[in-house]
Coordinates of C-alpha atoms and ligand atoms in Angstrom, one line a residue:
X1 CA -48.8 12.7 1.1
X2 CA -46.5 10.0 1.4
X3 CA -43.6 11.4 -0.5
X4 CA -44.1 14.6 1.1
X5 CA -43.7 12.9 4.2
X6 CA -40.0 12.5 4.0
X7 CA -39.9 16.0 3.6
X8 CA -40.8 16.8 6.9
X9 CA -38.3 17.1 9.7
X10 CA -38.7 15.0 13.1
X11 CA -40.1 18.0 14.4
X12 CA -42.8 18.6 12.0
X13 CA -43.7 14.9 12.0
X14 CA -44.2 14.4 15.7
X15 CA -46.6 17.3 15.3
X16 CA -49.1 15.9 12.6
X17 CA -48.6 12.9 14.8
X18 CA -49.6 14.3 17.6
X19 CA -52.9 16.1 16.2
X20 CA -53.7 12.7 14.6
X21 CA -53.0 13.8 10.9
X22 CA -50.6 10.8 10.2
X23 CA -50.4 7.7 12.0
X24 CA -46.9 6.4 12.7
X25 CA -47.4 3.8 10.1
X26 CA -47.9 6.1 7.8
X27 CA -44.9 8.0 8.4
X28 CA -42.8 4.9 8.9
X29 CA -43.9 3.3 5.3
X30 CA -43.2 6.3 3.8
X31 CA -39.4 6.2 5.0
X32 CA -38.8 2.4 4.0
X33 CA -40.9 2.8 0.6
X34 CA -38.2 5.6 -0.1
X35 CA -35.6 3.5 1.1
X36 CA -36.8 0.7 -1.4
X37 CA -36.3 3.8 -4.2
X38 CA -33.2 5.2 -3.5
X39 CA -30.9 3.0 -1.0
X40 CA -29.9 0.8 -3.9
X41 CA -27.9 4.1 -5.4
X42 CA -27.2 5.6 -1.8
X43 CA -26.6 2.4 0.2
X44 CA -26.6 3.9 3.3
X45 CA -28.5 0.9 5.1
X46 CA -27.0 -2.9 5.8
X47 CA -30.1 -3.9 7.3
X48 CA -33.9 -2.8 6.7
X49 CA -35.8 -4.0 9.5
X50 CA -39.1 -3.6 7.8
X51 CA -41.0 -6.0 9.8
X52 CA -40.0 -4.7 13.0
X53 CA -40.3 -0.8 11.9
X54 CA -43.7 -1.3 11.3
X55 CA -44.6 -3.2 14.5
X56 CA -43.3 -0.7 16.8
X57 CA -45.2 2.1 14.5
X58 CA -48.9 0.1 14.8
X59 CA -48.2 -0.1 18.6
X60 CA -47.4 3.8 18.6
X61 CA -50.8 4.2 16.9
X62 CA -52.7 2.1 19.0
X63 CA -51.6 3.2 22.2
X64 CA -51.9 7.1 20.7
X65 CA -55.4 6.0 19.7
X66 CA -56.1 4.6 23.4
X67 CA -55.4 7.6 25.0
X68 CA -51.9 7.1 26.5
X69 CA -49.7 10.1 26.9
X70 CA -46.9 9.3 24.6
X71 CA -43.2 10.8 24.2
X72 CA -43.1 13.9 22.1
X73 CA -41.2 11.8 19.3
X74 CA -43.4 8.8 19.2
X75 CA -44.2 7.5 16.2
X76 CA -40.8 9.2 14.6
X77 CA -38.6 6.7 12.7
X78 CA -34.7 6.4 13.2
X79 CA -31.8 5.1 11.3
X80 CA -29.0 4.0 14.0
X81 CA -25.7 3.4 12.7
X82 CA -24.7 -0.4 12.8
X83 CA -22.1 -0.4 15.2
X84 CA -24.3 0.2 18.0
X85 CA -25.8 -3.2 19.4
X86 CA -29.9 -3.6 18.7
X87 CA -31.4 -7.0 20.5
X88 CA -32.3 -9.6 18.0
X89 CA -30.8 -6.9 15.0
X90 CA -27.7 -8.2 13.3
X91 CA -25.2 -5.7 14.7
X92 CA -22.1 -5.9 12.4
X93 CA -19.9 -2.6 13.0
X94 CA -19.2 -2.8 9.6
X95 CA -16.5 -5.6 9.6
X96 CA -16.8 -9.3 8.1
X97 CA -15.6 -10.6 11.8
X98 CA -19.3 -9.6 13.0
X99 CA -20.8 -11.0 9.9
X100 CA -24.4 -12.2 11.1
X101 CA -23.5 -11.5 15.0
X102 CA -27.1 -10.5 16.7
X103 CA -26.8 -9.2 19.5
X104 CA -28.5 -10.2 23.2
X105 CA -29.1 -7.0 24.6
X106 CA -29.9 -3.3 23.6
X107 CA -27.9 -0.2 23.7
X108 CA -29.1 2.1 26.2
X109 CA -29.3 4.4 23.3
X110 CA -31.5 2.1 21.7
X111 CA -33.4 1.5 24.6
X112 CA -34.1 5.0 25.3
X113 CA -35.7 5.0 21.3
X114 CA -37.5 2.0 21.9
X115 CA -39.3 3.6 25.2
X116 CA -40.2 7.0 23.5
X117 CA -41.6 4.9 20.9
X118 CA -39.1 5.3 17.9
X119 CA -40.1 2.9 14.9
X120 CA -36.0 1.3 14.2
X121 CA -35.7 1.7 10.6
X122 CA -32.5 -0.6 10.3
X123 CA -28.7 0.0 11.0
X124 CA -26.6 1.9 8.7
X125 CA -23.3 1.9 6.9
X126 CA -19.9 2.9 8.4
X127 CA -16.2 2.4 8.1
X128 CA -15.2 -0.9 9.9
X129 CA -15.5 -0.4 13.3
X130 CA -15.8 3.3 12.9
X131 CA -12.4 3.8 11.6
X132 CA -12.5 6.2 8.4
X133 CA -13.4 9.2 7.0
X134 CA -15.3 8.3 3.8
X135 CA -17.0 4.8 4.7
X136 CA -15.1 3.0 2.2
X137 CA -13.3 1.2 4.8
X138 CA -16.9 -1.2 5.1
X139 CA -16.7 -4.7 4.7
X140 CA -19.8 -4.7 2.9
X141 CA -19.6 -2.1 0.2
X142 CA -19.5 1.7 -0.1
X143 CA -22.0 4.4 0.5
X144 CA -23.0 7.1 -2.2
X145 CA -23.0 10.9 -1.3
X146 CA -26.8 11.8 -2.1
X147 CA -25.3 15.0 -3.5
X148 CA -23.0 13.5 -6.2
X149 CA -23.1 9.2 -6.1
X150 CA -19.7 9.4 -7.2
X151 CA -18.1 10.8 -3.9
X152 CA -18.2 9.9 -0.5
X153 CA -20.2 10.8 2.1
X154 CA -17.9 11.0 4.7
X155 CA -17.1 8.3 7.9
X156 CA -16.9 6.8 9.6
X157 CA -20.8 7.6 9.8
X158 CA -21.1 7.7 6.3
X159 CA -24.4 5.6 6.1
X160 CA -26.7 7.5 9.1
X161 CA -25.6 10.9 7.6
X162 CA -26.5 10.0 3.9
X163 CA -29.7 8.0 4.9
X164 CA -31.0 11.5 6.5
X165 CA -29.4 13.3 3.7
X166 CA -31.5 11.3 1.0
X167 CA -34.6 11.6 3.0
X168 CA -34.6 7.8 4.0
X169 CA -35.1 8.9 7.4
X170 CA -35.4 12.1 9.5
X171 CA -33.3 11.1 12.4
X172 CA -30.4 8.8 13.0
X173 CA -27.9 8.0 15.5
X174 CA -24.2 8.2 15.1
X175 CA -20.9 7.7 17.0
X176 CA -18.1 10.5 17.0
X177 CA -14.7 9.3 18.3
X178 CA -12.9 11.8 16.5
X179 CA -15.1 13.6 13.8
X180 CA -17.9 10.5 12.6
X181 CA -20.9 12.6 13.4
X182 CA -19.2 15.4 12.1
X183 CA -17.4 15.1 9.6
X184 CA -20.3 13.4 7.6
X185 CA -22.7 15.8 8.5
X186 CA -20.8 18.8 6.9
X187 CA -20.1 17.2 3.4
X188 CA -23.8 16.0 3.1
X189 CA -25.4 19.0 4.3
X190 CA -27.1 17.4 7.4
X191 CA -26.8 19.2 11.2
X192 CA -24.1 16.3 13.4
X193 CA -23.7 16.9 17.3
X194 CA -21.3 15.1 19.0
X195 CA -22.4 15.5 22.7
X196 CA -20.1 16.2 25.9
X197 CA -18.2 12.7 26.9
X198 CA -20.0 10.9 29.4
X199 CA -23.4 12.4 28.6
X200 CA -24.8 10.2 26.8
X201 CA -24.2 6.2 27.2
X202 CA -22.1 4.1 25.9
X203 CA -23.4 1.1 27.1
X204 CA -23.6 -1.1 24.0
X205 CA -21.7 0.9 21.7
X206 CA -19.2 -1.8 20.0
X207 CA -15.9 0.2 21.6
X208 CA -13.4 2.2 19.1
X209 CA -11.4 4.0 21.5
X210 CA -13.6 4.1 25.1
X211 CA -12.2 7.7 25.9
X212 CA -13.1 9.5 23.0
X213 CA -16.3 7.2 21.5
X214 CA -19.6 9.4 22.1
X215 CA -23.5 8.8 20.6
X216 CA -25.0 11.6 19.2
X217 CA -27.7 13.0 17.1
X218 CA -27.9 13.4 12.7
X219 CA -30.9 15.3 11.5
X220 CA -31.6 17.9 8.8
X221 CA -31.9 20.5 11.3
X222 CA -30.8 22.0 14.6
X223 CA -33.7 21.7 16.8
X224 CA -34.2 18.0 15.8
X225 CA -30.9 17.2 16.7
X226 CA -31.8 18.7 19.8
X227 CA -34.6 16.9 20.2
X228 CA -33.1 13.3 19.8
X229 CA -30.4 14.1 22.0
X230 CA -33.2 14.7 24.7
X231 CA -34.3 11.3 24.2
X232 CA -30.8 9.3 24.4
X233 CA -28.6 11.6 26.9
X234 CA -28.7 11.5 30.6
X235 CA -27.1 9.5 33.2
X236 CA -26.8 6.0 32.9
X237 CA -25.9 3.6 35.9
X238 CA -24.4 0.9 33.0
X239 CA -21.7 3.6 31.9
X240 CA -19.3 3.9 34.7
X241 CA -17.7 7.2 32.6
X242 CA -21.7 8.4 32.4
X243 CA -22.3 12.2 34.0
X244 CA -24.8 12.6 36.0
X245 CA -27.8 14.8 35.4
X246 CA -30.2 14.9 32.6
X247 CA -30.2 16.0 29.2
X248 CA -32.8 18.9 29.2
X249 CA -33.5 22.6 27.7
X250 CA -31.7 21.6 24.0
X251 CA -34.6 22.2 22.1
X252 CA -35.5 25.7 24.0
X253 CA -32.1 26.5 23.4
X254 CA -32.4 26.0 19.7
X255 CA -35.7 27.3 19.5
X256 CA -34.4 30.6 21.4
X257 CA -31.8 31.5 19.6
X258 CA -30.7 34.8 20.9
X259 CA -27.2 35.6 20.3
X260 CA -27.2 39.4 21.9
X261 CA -23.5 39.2 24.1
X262 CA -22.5 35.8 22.6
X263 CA -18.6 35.7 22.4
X264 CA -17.9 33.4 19.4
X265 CA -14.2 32.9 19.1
X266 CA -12.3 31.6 16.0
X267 CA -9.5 29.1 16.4
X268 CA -6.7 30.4 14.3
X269 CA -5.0 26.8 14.2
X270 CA -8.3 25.2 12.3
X271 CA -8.9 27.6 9.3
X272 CA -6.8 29.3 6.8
X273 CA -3.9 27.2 4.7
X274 CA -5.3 23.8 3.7
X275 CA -8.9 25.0 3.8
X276 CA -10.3 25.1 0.7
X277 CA -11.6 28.5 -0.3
X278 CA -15.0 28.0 -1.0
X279 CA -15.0 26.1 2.5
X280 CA -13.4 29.5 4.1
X281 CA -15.6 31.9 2.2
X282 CA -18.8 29.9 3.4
X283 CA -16.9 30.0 7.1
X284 CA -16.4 33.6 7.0
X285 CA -20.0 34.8 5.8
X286 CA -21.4 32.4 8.4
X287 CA -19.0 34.2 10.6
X288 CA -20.4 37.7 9.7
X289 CA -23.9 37.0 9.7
X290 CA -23.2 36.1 13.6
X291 CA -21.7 39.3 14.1
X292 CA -24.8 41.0 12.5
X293 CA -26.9 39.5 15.0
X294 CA -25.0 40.9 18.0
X295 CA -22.5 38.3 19.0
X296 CA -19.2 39.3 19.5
X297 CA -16.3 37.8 17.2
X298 CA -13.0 37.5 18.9
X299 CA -10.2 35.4 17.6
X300 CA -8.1 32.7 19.9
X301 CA -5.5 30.8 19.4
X302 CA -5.0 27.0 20.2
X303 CA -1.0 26.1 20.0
X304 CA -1.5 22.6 21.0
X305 CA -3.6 21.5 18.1
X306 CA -0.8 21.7 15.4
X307 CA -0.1 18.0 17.4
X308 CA -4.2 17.0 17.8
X309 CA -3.7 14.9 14.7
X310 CA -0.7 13.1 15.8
X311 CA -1.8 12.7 19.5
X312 CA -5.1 11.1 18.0
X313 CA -3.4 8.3 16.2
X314 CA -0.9 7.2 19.0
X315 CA -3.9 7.4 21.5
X316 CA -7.1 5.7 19.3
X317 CA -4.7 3.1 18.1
X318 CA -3.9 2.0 21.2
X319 CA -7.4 1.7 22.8
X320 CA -8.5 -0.1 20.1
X321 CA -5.7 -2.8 19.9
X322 CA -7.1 -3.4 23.1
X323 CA -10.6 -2.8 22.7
X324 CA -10.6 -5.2 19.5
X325 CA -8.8 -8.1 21.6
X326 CA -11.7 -9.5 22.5
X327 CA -12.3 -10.8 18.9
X328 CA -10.8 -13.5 19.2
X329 CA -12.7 -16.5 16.4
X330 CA -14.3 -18.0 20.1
X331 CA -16.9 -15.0 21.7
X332 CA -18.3 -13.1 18.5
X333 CA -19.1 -13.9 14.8
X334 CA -16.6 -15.4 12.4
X335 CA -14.5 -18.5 13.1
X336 CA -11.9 -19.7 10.5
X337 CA -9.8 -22.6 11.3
X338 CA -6.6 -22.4 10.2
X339 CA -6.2 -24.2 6.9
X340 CA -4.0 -26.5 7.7
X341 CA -2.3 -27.9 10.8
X342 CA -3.5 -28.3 14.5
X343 CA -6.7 -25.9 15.3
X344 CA -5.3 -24.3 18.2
X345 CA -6.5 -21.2 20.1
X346 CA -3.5 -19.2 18.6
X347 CA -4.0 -20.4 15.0
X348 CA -7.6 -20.5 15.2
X349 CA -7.3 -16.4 16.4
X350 CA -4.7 -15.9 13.7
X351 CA -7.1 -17.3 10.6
X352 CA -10.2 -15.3 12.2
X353 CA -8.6 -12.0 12.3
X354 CA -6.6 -12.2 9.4
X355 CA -10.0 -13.2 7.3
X356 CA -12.2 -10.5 9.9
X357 CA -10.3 -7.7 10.0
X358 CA -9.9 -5.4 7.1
X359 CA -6.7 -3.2 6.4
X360 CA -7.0 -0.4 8.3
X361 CA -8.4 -2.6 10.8
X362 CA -5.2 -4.2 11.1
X363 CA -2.7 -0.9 10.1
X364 CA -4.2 0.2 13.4
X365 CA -4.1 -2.5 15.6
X366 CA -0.2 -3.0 14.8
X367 CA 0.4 0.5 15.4
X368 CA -1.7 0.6 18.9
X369 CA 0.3 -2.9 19.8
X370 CA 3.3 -1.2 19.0
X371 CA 2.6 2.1 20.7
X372 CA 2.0 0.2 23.9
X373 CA 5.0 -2.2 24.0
X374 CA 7.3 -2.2 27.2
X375 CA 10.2 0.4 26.1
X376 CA 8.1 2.7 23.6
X377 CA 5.5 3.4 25.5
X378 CA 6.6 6.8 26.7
X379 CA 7.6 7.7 23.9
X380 CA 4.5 7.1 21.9
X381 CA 1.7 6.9 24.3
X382 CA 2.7 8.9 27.4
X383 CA 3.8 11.7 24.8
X384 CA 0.3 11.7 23.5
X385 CA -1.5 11.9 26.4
X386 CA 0.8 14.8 27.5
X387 CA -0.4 16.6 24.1
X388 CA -4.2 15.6 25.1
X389 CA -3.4 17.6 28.1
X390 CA -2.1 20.4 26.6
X391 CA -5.3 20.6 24.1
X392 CA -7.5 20.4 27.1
X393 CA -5.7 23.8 28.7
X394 CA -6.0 25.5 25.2
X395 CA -9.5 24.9 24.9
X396 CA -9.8 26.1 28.6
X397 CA -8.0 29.1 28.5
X398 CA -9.9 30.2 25.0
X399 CA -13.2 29.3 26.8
X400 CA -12.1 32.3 29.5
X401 CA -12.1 34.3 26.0
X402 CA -15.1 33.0 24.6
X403 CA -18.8 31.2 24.9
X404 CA -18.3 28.8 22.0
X405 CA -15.5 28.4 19.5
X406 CA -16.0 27.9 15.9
X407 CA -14.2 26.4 12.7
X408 CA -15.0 25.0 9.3
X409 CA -15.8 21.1 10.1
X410 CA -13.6 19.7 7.7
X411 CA -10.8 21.4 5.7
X412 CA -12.8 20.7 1.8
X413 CA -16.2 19.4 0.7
X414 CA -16.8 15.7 0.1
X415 CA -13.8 13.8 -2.1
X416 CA -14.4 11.5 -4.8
X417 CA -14.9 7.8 -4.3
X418 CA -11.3 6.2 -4.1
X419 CA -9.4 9.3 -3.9
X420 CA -7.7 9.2 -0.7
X421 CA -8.3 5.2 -0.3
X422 CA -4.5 4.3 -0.9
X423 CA -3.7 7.7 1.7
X424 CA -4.1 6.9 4.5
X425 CA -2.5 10.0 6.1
X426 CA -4.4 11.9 3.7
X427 CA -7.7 10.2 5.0
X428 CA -6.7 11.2 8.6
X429 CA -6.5 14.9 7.8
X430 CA -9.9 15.4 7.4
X431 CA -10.6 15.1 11.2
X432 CA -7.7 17.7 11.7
X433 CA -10.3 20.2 13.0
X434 CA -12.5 17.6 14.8
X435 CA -10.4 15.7 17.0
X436 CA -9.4 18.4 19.4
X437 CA -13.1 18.1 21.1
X438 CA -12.5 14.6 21.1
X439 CA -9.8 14.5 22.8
X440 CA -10.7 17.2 25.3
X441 CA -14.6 15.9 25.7
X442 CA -15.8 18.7 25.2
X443 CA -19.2 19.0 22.7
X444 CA -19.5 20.0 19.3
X445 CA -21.9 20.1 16.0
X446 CA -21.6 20.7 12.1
X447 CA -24.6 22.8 10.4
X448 CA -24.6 23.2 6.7
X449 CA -22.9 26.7 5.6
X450 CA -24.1 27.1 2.6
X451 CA -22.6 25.5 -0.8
X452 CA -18.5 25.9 -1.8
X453 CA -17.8 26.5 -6.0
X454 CA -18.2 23.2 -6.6
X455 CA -21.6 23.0 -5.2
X456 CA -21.2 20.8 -3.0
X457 CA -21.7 21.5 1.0
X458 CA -19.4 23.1 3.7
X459 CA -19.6 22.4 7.6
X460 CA -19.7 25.0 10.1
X461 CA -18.1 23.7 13.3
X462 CA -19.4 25.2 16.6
X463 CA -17.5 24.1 20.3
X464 CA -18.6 24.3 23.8
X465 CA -17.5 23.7 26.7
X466 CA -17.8 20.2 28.5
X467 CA -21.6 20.3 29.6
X468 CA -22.7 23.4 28.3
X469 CA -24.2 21.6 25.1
X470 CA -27.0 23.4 25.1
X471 CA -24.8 26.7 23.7
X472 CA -24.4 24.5 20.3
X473 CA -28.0 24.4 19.8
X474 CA -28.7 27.9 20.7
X475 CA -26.2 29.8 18.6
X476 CA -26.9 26.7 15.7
X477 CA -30.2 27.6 15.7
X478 CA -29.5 31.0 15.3
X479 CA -27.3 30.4 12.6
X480 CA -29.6 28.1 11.0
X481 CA -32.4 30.7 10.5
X482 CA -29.9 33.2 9.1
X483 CA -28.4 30.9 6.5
X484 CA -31.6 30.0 5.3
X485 CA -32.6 33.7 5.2
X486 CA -29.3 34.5 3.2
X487 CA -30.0 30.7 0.7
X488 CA -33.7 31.4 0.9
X489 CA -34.6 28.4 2.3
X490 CA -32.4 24.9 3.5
X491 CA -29.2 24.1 2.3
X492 CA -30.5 20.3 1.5
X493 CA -33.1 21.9 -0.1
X494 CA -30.4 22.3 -2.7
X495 CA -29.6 18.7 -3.9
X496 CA -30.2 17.4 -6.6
X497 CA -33.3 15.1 -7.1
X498 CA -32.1 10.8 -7.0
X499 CA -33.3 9.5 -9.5
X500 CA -36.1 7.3 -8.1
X501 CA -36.3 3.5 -8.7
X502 CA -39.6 2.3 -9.0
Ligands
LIG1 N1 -12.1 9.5 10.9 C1 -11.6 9.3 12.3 C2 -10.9 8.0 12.4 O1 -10.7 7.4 11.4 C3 -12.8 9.4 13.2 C4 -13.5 8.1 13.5 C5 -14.6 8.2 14.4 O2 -15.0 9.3 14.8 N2 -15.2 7.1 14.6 O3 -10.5 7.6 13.5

């Protein structure tokens, strides 16, 4: 039973739950005692919080027991990705500057999971401060792609998407500033959703770039992503960007799933050369098997995007030069007095960062400086927010076309292990078909496509307009139950076994 219980999705779990078939701590040992197997191959977790997992499940089960009307995920562990804050968790973002930081306070996302009675299974790996696309930019070590150890599992959410993947947990939290859910989700097979800007909080996420950064769901299927983003969306008085409203009918939309009148447009920027083929075969059946069902394929074209990529580096650059001021060897984590000579604030902020900060850290924080200084900062930075308007026009006038736009996730499947490490343009094109949502704020999700040649998984990429969320999970569902009717059952299903450590 307790293997098989990492089988189940979030879904499933909070039903035996529910009837009193497992107890929470049941489910929640299962989790970490596969964790204890696996992680040291995968490494998708920094930090196990074993002690606390298991409190939070025994208080699920004795209030269940009790009679208390609980949350329908209660009792459902979590994986949250390590750059967003947990009280009394060490909260690291990845990056040797946070090195044992715990934080005072919770996320709201994580205080949304604490009150439906989510066991915290720990905090996973990601790129330093959320900046990558394969998590190899960590401070503390890479993560493994559960489908092949030898190549990445994508970023900057590399850990939360591969913990899921390897059945280390059902659920986990991630942050998408310009592909992280994403992007990960596609090349490990797992169903990403980065939600509209401002609908869920960001109160507590450690800031990348505060315009574009958005929470959002990682699960092994649609309607548990839906399901989690239940639980942490909705307004939230400590976000002054937060919508209002609440975040409701997800999981009725996934579950529905009719697609009779859909209009599903294809982007004609994000697709053809660059993709590889197996990723555009995969795209195109997915495509068709829409059109079977009765939505209506049209194709639209986004000018604009051709500069997305470029727009995206001026922009997130310069937010996080400034977000990542604050780090300053006095308020957070690491201090390194200089090594010789007075210890003044200037030196002793000098030896922190250059000891804190990784490379990329840095290449980005130059740039951003630099893209903000008196006399370029028309050039670079008012240029590229007159690009970001021109991307949100596009996506309006191919909404007027269409209900939801779609795209492969990524351009290939998941890269090997150093590959692109010493590229870091190369490393930047993989978001080329996820930033645009970014930087409009509008909602989006990967779902697994089926496998390319080389066996590994392709993302499907399905857009929405701002607010209309709830159109990802009903045509994702829909997709979802075709693809498994034409793979005969889950994509995931498809991995390979990891070798189990015992
Ligand atoms: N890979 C992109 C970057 O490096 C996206 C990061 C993210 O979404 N956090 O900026």
């Amino acid at each position: 039973m307790s293997a098989d219980l990492t089988r189940r999705t979030a879904a499933e779990l909070a039903a035996l739950l529910r009837d009193g078939d497992v107890s929470s701590v049941e489910v929640t040992r299962a989790h970490l005692d596969r964790t204890a197997a696996v992680d040291g191959a995968v490494h998708a977790f920094l930090h196990v919080n074993t002690d606390e997992a298991l409190a939070t499940a025994a208080d699920v089960d004795a209030r269940r027991a009790a009679g208390e009307e609980l949350h329908a995920l209660a009792g459902v562990p979590i994986a949250v990705k390590d750059i967003v804050v947990t009280q009394g968790q060490v909260t690291t973002a990845g990056s040797k500057i946070l090195q044992g930081w715990v934080p005072p306070y919770d996320a709201t996302v994580v205080t949304r999971l604490r009150a439906a009675g989510m066991p915290i299974l720990g905090k996973t790996n990601l790129d330093e401060f959320a900046m990558g696309s394969s998590t190899e930019h960590s401070a503390y070590g890479n993560t493994h792609n559960p489908w092949d150890l030898d190549r990445i599992p994508g970023g900057s959410g590399g850990g939360s998407a591969a913990a899921v993947a390897a059945y280390e947990a059902p659920l986990a939290i991630g942050t998408d500033t310009g592909g992280s859910i994403r992007q990960p989700a596609a090349v490990t097979g797992t169903v990403g959703v980065k939600p509209t800007y401002g609908s869920v909080s960001r109160y507590g996420l450690i800031a990348l770039a505060s315009s574009l950064d958005q929470a959002g769901p990682v699960s092994r299927t649609v309607l548990d992503s839906a399901l989690l983003h239940e639980v942490i969306g909705g307004h939230d008085p400590l976000d002054s960007t937060s919508l209002p409203g609440q975040a409701r009918g997800y999981a009725d939309a996934a579950r529905d799933g009719d697609l009779a009148g859909v209009r599903v447009g294809i982007v004609r920027e994000l697709g053809g050369e660059g993709y590889q083929e197996g990723v555009r075969a995969r795209f195109e059946e997915a495509v068709a098997l829409l059109e079977q069902a009765g939505a209506e394929v049209v194709e639209v074209s986004c000018p604009s995007f051709d500069y997305a990529l470029a727009a995206y580096y001026l922009i997130l650059p310069a937010e996080c030069s400034s977000n990542l001021a604050k780090f300053d060897g006095m308020r957070f984590g690491l201090r390194v007095e200089p090594a010789d000579g007075p210890a003044t604030a200037e030196r002793v902020m000098a030896a922190t960062r250059g000891a804190g900060f990784g490379d990329e850290v840095k290449r980005r924080v130059i740039l951003g400086t630099h893209a903000l200084s008196a006399g370029y900062f028309d050039a670079y930075y008012g240029s590229a927010q007159k690009v970001r308007t021109l991307i949100q026009r596009d996506f309006a006038a191919a909404f007027d076309q269409a209900d939801v736009l779609v795209s492969p996730t990524t351009p290939t499947t998941a890269f090997r292990l150093g590959e692109k490490l010493d590229d870091p343009l190369a490393m930047y094109l993989n978001d080329v078909a996820t930033i645009p949502a970014n930087l409009a704020g509008i909602p989006g999700m990967s779902l697994p496509a089926g496998l390319s040649d080389d066996g590994l998984p392709v993302g499907f990429q399905i857009l929405a307009p701002a607010r209309e969320d709830a159109r990802l999970y009903r045509v994702g569902g829909a997709l979802e139950r075709l693809l498994e009717e034409r793979w005969g059952g889950p994509i995931l299903g498809r991995a390979p076994e990891l070798e189990v450590a015992r």
